[in-house]
Tab-separated table of C-alpha atoms and ligand atoms in Angstrom:
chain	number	residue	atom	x	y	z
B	20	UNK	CA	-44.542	61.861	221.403
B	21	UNK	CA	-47.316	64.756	222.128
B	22	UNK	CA	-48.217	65.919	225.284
B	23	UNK	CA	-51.774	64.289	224.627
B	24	UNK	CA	-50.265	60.731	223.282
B	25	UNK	CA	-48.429	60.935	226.621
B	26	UNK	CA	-51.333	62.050	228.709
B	27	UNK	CA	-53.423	59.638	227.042
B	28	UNK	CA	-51.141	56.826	227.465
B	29	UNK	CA	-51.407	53.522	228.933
B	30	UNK	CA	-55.189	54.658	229.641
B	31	UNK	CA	-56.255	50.880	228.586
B	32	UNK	CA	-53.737	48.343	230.038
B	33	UNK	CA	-52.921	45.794	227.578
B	34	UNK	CA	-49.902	44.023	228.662
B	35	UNK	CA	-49.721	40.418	230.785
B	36	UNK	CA	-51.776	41.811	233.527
B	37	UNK	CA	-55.113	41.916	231.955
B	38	UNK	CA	-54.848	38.182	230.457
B	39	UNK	CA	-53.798	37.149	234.431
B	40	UNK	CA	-57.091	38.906	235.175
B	41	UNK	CA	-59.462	37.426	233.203
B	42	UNK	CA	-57.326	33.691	233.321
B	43	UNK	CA	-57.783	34.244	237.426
B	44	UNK	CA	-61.748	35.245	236.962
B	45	UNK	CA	-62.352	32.260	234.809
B	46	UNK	CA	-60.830	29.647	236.830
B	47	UNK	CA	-61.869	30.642	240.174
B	48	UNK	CA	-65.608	30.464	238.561
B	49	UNK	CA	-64.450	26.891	238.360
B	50	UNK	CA	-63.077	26.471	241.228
B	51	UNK	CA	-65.824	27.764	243.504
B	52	UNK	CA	-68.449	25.396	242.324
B	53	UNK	CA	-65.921	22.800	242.235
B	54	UNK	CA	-66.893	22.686	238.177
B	55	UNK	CA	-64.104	22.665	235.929
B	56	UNK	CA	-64.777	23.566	232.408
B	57	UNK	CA	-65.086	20.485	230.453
B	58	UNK	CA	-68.057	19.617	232.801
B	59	UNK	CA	-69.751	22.565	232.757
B	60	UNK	CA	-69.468	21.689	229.133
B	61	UNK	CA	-71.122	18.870	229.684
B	62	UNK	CA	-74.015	20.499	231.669
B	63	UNK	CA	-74.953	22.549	229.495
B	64	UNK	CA	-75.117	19.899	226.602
B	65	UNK	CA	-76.839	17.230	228.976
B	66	UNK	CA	-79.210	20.361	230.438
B	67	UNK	CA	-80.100	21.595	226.517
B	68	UNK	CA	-80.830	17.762	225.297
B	69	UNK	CA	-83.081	17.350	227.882
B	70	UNK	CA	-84.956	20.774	227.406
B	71	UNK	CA	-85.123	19.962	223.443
B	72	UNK	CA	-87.036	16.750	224.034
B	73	UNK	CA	-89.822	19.115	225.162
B	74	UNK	CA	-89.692	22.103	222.964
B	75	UNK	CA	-88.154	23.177	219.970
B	76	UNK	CA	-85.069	25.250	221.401
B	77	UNK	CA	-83.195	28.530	219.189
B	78	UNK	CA	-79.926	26.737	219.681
B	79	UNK	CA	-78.350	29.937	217.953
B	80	UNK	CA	-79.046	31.996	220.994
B	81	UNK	CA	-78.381	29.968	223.706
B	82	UNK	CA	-76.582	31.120	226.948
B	83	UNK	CA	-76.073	29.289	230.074
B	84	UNK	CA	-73.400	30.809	232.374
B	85	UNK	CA	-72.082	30.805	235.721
B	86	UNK	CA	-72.856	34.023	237.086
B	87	UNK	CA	-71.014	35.098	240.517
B	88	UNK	CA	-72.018	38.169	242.111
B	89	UNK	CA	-69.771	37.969	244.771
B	90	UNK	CA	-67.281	35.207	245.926
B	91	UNK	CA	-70.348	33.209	248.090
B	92	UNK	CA	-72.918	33.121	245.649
B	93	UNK	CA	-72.954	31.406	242.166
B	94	UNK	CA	-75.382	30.479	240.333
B	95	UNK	CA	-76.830	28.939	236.549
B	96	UNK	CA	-78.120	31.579	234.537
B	97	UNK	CA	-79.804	29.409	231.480
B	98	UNK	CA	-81.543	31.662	228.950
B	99	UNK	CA	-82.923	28.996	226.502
B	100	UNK	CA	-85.191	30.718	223.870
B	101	UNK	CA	-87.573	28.839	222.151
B	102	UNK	CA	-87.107	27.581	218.606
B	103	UNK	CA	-89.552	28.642	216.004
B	104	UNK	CA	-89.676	25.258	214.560
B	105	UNK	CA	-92.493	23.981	212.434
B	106	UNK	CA	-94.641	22.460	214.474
B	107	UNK	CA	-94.919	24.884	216.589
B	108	UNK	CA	-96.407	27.146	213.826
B	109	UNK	CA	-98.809	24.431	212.590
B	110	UNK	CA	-99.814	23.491	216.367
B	111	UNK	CA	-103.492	24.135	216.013
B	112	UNK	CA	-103.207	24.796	219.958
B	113	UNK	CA	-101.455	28.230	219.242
B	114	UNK	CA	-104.614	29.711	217.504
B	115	UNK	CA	-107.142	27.865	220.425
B	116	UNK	CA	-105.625	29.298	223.395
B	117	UNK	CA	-104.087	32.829	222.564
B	118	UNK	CA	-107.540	34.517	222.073
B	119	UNK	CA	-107.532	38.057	221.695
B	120	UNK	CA	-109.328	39.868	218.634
B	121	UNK	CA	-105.795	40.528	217.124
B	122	UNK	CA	-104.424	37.295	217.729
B	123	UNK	CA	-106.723	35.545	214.568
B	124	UNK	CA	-104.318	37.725	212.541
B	125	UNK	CA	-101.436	37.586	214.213
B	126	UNK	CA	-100.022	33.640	213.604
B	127	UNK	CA	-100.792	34.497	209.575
B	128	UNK	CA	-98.508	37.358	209.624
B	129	UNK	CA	-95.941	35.967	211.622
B	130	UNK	CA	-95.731	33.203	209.929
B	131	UNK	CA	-93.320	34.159	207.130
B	132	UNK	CA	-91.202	36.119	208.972
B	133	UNK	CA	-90.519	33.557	211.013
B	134	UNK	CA	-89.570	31.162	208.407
B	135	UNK	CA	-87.461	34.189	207.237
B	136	UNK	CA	-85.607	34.531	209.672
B	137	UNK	CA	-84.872	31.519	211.275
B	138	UNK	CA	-81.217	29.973	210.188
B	139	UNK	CA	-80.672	27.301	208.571
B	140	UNK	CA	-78.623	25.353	210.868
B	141	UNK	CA	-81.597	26.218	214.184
B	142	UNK	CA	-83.805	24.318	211.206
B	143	UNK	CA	-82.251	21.526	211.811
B	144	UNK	CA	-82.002	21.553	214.857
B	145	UNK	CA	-85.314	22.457	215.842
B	146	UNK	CA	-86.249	19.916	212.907
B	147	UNK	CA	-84.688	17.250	215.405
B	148	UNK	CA	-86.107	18.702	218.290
B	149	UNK	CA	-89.799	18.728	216.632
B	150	UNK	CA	-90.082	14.565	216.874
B	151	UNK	CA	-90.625	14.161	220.460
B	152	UNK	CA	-92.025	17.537	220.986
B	153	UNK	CA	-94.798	16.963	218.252
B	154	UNK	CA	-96.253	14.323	221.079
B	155	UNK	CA	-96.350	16.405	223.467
B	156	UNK	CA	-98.105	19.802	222.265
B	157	UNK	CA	-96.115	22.596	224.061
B	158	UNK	CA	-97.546	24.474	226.258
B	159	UNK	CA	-98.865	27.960	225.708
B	160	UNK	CA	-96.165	30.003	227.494
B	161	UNK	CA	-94.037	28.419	225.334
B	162	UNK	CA	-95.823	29.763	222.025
B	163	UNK	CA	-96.168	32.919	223.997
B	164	UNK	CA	-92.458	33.136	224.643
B	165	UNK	CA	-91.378	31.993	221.165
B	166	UNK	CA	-93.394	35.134	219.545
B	167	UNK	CA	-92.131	37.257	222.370
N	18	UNK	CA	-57.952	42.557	278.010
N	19	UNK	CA	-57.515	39.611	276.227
N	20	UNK	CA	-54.969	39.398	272.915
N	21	UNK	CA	-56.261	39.239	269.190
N	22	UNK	CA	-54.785	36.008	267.965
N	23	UNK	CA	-53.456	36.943	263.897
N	24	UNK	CA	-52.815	33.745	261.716
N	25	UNK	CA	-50.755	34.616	258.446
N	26	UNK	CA	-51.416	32.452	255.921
N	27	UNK	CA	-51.330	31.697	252.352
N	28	UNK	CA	-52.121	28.738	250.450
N	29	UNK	CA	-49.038	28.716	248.001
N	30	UNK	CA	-45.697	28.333	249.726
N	31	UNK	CA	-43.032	30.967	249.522
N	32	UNK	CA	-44.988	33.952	249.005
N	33	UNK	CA	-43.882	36.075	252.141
N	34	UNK	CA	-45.592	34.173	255.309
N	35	UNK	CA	-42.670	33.954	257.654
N	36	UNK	CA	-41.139	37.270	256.892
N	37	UNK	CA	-44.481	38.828	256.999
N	38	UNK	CA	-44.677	37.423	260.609
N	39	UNK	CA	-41.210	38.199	261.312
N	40	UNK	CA	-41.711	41.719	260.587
N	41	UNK	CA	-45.219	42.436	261.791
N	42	UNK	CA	-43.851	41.053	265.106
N	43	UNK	CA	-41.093	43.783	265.572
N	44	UNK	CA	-43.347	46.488	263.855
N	45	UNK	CA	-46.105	45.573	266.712
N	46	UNK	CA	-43.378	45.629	269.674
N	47	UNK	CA	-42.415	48.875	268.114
N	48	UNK	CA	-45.558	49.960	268.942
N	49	UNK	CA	-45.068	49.220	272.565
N	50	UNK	CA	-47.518	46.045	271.931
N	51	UNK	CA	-46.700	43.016	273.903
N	52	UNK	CA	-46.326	40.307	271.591
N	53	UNK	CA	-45.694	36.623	271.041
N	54	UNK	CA	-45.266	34.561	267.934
N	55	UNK	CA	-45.524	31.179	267.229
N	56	UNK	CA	-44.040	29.038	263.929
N	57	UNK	CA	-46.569	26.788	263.037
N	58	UNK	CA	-44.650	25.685	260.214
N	59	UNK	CA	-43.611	22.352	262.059
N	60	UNK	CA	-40.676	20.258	260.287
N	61	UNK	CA	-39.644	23.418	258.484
N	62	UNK	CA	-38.606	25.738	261.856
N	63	UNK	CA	-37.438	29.740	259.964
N	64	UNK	CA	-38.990	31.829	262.032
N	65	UNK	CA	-36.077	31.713	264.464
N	66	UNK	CA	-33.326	32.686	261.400
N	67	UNK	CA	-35.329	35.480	260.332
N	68	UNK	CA	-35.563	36.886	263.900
N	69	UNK	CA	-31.719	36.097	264.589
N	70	UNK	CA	-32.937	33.554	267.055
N	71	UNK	CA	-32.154	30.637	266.087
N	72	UNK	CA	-29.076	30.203	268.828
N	73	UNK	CA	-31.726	30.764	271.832
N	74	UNK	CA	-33.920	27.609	271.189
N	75	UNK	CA	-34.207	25.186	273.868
N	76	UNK	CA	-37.327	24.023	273.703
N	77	UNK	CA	-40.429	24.562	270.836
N	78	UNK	CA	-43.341	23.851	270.510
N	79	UNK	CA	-43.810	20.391	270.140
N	80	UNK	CA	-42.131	20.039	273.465
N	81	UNK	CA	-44.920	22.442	275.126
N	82	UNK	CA	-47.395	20.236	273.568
N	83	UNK	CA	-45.461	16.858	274.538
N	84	UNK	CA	-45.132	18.185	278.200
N	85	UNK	CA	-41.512	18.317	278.025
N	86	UNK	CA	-41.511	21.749	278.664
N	87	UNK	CA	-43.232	24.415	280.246
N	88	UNK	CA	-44.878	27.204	277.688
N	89	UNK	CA	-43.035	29.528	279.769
N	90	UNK	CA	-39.555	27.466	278.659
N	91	UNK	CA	-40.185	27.333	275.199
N	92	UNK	CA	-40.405	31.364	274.835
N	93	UNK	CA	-37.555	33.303	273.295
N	94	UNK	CA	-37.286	36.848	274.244
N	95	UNK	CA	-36.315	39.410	271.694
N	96	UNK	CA	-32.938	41.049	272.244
N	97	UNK	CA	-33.959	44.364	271.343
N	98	UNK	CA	-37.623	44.083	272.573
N	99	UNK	CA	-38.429	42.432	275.715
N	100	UNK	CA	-42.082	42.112	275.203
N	101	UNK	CA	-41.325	40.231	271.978
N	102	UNK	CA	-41.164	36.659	272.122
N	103	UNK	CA	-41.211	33.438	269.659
N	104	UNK	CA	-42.105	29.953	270.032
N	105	UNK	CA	-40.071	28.145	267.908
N	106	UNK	CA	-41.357	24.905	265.665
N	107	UNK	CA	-39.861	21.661	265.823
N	108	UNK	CA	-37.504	20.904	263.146
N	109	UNK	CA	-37.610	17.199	263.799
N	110	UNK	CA	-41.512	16.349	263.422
N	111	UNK	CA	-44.301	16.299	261.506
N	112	UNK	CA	-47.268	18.241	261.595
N	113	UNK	CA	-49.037	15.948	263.233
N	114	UNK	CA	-47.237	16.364	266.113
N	115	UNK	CA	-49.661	19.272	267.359
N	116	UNK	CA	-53.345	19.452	266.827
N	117	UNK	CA	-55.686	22.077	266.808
N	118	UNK	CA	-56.894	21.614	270.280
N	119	UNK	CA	-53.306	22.103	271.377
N	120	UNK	CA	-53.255	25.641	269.100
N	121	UNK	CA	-56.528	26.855	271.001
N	122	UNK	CA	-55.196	25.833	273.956
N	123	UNK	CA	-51.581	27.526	273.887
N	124	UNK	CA	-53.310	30.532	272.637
N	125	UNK	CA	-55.876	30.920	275.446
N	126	UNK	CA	-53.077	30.610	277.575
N	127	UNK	CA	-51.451	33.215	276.586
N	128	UNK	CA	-54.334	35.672	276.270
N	129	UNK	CA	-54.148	37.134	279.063
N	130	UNK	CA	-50.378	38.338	279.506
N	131	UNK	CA	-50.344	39.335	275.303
N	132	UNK	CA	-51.910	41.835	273.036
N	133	UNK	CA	-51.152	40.184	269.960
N	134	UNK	CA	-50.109	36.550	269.384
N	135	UNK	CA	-49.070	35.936	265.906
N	136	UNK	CA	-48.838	32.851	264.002
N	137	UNK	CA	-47.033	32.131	260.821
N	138	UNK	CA	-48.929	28.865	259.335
N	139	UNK	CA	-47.399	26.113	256.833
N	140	UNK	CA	-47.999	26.759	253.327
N	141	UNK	CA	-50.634	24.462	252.021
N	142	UNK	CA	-54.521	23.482	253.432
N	143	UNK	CA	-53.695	20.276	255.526
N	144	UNK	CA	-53.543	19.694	258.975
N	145	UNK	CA	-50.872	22.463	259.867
N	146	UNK	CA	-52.905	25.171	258.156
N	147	UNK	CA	-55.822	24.229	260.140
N	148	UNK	CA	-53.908	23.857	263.270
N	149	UNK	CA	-52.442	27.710	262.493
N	150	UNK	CA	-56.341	28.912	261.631
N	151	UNK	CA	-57.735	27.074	264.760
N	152	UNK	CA	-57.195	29.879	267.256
N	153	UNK	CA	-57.373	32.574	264.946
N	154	UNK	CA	-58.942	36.046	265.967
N	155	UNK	CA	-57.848	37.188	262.252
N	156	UNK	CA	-56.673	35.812	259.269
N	157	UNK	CA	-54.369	37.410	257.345
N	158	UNK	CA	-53.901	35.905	253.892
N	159	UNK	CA	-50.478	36.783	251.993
N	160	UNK	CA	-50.461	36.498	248.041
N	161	UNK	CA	-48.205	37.918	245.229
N	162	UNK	CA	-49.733	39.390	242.477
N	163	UNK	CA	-49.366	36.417	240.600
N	164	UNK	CA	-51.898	33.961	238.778
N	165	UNK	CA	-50.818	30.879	241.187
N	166	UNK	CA	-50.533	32.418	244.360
N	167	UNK	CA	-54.081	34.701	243.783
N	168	UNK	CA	-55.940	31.409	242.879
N	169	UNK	CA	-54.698	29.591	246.553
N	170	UNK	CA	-55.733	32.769	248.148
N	171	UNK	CA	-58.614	32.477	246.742
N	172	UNK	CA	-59.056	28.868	247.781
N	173	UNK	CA	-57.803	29.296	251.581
N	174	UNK	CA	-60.575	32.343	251.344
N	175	UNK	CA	-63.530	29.506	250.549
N	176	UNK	CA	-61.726	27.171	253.252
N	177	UNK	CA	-61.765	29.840	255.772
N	178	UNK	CA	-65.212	30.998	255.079
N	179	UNK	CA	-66.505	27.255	255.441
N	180	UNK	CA	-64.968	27.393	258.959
N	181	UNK	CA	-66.603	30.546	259.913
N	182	UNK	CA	-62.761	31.991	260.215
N	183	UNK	CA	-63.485	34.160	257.139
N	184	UNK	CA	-63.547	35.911	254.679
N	185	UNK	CA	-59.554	37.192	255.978
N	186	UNK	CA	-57.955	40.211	254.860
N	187	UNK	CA	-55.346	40.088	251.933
N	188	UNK	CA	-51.665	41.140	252.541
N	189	UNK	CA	-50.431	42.124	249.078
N	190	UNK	CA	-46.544	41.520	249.001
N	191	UNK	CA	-43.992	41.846	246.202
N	192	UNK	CA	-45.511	43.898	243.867
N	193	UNK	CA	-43.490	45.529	242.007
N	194	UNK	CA	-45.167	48.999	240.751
N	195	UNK	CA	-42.809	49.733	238.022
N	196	UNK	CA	-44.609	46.391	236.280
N	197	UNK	CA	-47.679	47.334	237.414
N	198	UNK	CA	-47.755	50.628	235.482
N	199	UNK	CA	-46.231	48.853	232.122
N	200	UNK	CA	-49.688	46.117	232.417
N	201	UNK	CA	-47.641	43.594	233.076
N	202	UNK	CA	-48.369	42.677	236.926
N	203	UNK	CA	-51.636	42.521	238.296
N	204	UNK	CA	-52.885	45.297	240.413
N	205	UNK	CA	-53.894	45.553	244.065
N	206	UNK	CA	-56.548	46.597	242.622
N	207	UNK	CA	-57.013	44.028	240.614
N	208	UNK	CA	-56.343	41.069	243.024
N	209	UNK	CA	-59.181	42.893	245.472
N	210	UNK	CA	-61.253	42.922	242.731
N	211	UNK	CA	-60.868	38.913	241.941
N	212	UNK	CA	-60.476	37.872	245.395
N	213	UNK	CA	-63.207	39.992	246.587
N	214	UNK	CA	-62.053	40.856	250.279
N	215	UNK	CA	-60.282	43.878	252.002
N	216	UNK	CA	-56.891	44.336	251.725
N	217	UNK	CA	-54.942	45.176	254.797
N	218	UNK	CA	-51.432	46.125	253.199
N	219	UNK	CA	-49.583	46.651	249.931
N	220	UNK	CA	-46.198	45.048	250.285
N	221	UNK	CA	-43.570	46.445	247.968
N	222	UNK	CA	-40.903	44.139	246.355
N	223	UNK	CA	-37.602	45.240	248.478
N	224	UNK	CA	-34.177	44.062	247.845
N	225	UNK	CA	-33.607	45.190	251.480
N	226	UNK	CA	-36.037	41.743	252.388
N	227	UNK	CA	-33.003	39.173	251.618
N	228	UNK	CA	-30.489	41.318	253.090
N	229	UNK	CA	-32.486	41.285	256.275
N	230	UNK	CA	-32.908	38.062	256.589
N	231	UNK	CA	-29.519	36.933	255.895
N	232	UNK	CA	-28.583	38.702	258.723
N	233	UNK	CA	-31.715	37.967	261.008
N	234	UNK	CA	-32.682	41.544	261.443
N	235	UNK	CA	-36.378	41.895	259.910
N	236	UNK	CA	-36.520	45.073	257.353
N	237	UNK	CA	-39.013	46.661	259.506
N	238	UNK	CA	-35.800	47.614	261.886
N	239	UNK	CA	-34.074	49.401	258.522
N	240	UNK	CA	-35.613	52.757	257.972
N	241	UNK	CA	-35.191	53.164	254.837
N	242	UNK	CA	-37.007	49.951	253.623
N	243	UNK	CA	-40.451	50.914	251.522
N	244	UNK	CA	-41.311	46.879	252.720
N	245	UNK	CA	-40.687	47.935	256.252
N	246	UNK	CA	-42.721	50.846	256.066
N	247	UNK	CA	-45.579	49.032	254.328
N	248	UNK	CA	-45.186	46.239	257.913
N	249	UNK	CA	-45.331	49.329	260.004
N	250	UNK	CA	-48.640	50.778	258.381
N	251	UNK	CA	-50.307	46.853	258.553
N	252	UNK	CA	-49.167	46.778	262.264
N	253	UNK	CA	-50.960	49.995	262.749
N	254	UNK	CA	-54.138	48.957	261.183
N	255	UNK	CA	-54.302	45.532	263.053
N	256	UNK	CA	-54.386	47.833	265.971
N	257	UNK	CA	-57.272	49.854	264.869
N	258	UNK	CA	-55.489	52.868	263.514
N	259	UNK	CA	-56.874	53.736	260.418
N	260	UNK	CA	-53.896	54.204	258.207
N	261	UNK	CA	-54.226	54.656	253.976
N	262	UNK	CA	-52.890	52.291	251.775
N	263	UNK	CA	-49.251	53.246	250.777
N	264	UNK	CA	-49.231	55.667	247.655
N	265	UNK	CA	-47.320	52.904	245.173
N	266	UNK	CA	-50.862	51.781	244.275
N	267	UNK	CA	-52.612	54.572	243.114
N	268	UNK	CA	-54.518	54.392	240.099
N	269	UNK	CA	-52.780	56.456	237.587
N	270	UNK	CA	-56.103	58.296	236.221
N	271	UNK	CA	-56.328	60.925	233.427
N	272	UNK	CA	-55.341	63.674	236.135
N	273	UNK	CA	-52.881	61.791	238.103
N	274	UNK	CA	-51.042	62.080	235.186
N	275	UNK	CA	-51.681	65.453	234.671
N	276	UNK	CA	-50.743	66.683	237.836
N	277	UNK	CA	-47.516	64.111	237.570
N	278	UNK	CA	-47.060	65.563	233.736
N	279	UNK	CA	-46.716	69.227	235.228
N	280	UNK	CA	-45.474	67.750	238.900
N	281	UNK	CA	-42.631	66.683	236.983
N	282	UNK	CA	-42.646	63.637	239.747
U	11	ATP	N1	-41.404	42.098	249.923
U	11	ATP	C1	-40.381	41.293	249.588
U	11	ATP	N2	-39.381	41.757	248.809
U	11	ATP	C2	-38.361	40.936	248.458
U	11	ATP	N3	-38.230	39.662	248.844
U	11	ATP	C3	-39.193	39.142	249.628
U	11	ATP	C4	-40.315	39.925	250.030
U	11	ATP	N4	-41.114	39.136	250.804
U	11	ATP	C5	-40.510	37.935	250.880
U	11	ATP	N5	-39.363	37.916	250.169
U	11	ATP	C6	-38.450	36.771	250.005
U	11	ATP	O1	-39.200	35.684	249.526
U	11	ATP	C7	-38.712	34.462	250.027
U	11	ATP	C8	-39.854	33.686	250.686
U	11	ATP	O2	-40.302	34.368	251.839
U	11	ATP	P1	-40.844	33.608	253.128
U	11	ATP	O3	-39.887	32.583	253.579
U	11	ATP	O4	-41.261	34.665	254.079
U	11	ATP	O5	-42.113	32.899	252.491
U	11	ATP	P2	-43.097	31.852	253.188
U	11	ATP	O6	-44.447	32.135	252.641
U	11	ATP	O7	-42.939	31.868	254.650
U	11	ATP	O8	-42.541	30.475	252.622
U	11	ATP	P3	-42.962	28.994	253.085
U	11	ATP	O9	-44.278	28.727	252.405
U	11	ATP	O10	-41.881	28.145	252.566
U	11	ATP	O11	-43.074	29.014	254.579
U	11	ATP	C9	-37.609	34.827	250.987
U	11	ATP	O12	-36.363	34.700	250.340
U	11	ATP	C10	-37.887	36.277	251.313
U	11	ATP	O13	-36.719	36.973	251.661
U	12	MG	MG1	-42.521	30.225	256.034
């Protein structure tokens, strides 16, 4: 072995001791809320259902996590982007209330690249989400934070 | 002045309570501290084997509590250090023998005469842990670095925080720094990092420990114990001395290395 390979050594641990680490880290997240996993799991499904009979929801992108700054404070961090879905695009209400000069443009040429880029599978989903939400035209933040 | 009441405690049983209490009572009388401990650990009395005591008892503490004896009566003296004393458990009773009124109560009246009354609590979060915690001053919260015993600290840290006892300090024993360096035992740093409180001592695994205790004399009397050393620096700090964590945790860094590479140490 070099004098650098030796120097260098062990400079990232990865024996036992970092898999104890991040076993303890995830289980006393559970433990502090007095959450274990499986129902967190649950929370988040119950928490997205109910937000996707609203608006169309990017399922793709999703994250909702336990965040614990320090052992006393925990909290829900749910960041819950808004699908693209169809109606959305077609909801006359976009074009009425977001009324800059640029903004008569802007839906037409956003409008592909949406469909573009939006997966497959978030299709469907938003697809499913659009039923309910097609009653209830969203609101304009939420066209606002779809584009955004 | 009045004495600081220390509760060692733990959550997960066998992780170094009783010989942490054992030893931080000789290390304190070392330091010319007047000092009295009290096993809390009712039903399961080893305080009084680890200090060689155990032929002394006449009374304990159930019998203070009871009325059958005078708290006075139910004090052992240390052989070798007269300001050293222990209050033995009952071997015979449950913990529901004593409450936590009776804890508060002992303790206050011994406040006055003591600078440091020391209590080695149960393992577990029932009725003796809270009965241990009750008069507390300081809490003092021994783990191993191991996934089970960090998780119960960490669980006696939320219990003691919801009782306004908290957060504790952490008493790191058993590591063993040879595992440590090879990834393969949590760090001090590490468990300070999880737990997310101070750490008042770094505890080495010692095969002088056992020894000790098989013959009654706490490691902290032995010299040449790296354990004993480590109960002499916490002693220290619980009296205000600001003493630096014992070198077998450094972080070995880029030029720690270096300076070991060409130290040839
Ligand atoms: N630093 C150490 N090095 C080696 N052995 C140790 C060390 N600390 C404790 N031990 C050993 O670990 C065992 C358990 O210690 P101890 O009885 O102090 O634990 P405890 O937390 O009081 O247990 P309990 O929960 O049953 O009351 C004993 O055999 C003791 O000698
Ligand atoms: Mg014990």
């Amino acid at each position: 072995m070099s004098l650098w390979d030796r120097l260098l050594r062990r400079t990232t641990r990865d024996g036992s001791s970092s898999v104890a680490k991040n076993r303890l880290q995830v289980v006393l997240v559970h433990d502090r809320i007095n959450l274990p996993p499986e129902r967190l799991r649950e929370l988040k499904e119950e928490l997205l259902a109910v937000i996707a009979r609203y608006v169309a929801v990017d399922h793709d992108s999703v994250a909702i996590t336990v965040e614990q700054p320090d052992r006393s404070s925990s909290r829900l961090i749910a960041e819950i982007p808004f699908g693209k879905g169809k109606s959305l695009l077609l909801d006359t209400s976009l074009k009425d209330d977001s009324y800059t000069e640029d903004d008569d443009l802007r839906p037409e040429a956003d409008r592909p690249a949406d469909d573009g880029t939006r997966p497959p599978a978030a299709s469907a989903d938003a697809a499913q989400a659009d039923g309910p939400a097609a009653d209830t035209p969203p609101p304009d933040s939420g066209a606002t934070a779809a584009d955004a | 002045m009045g004495a600081t009441v220390v509760t060692i405690t733990s959550g997960k049983g066998g992780v170094g309570k009783s010989t942490t209490t054992a030893n931080l009572g000789i290390a304190l009388a070392k330091l010319g501290k007047k000092v009295v401990l009290i096993d809390a650990d009712i039903g399961l009395r080893n305080l009084d084997v680890i200090m060689g005591l155990e032929n002394r008892i006449v009374y304990d503490l159930v019998d203070v509590v009871e009325g059958r004896s005078k708290l006075r009566q139910a004090m052992i003296k240390h052989k070798q250090f007269p300001d050293l004393y222990l209050i033995p458990a009952a071997q015979t009773r449950d913990k529901t023998a004593v409450s936590p009124a009776d804890m508060i109560q002992i303790c206050n009246k011994l406040r006055d005469e003591f600078d440091f009354i020391v209590i080695d609590s149960p393992a577990g979060i029932e009725r003796g842990f809270r009965n241990a915690v009750a008069p507390a001053d300081r809490v003092l919260i021994v783990t191993n670095p191991e996934v089970s015993a960090v998780r119960d600290a960490d669980r006696v840290i939320g219990l003691l925080e919801a009782e306004n006892k908290g957060p504790g300090e952490i008493i790191l024993n058993r590591l063993k720094m040879n595992m440590v360096k090879k990834g393969e035992m949590l760090s001090a740093h590490d468990v300070t990092d999880i737990l997310g409180i101070a750490i008042i001592g770094i505890v080495p695994e010692d095969e002088l420990v056992i020894p000790a205790s098989n013959s009654g004399v706490p490691v902290t009397l032995n010299d040449q114990s790296r354990a004993g050393i480590a109960f002499n620096n916490i002693a220290r700090r619980l009296t205000g001395e600001n003493v630096p964590l014992m070198k077998l945790e450094e972080h070995t860094g880029f030029f720690q290395r270096l300076a070991r590479f060409f130290g040839g140490s």
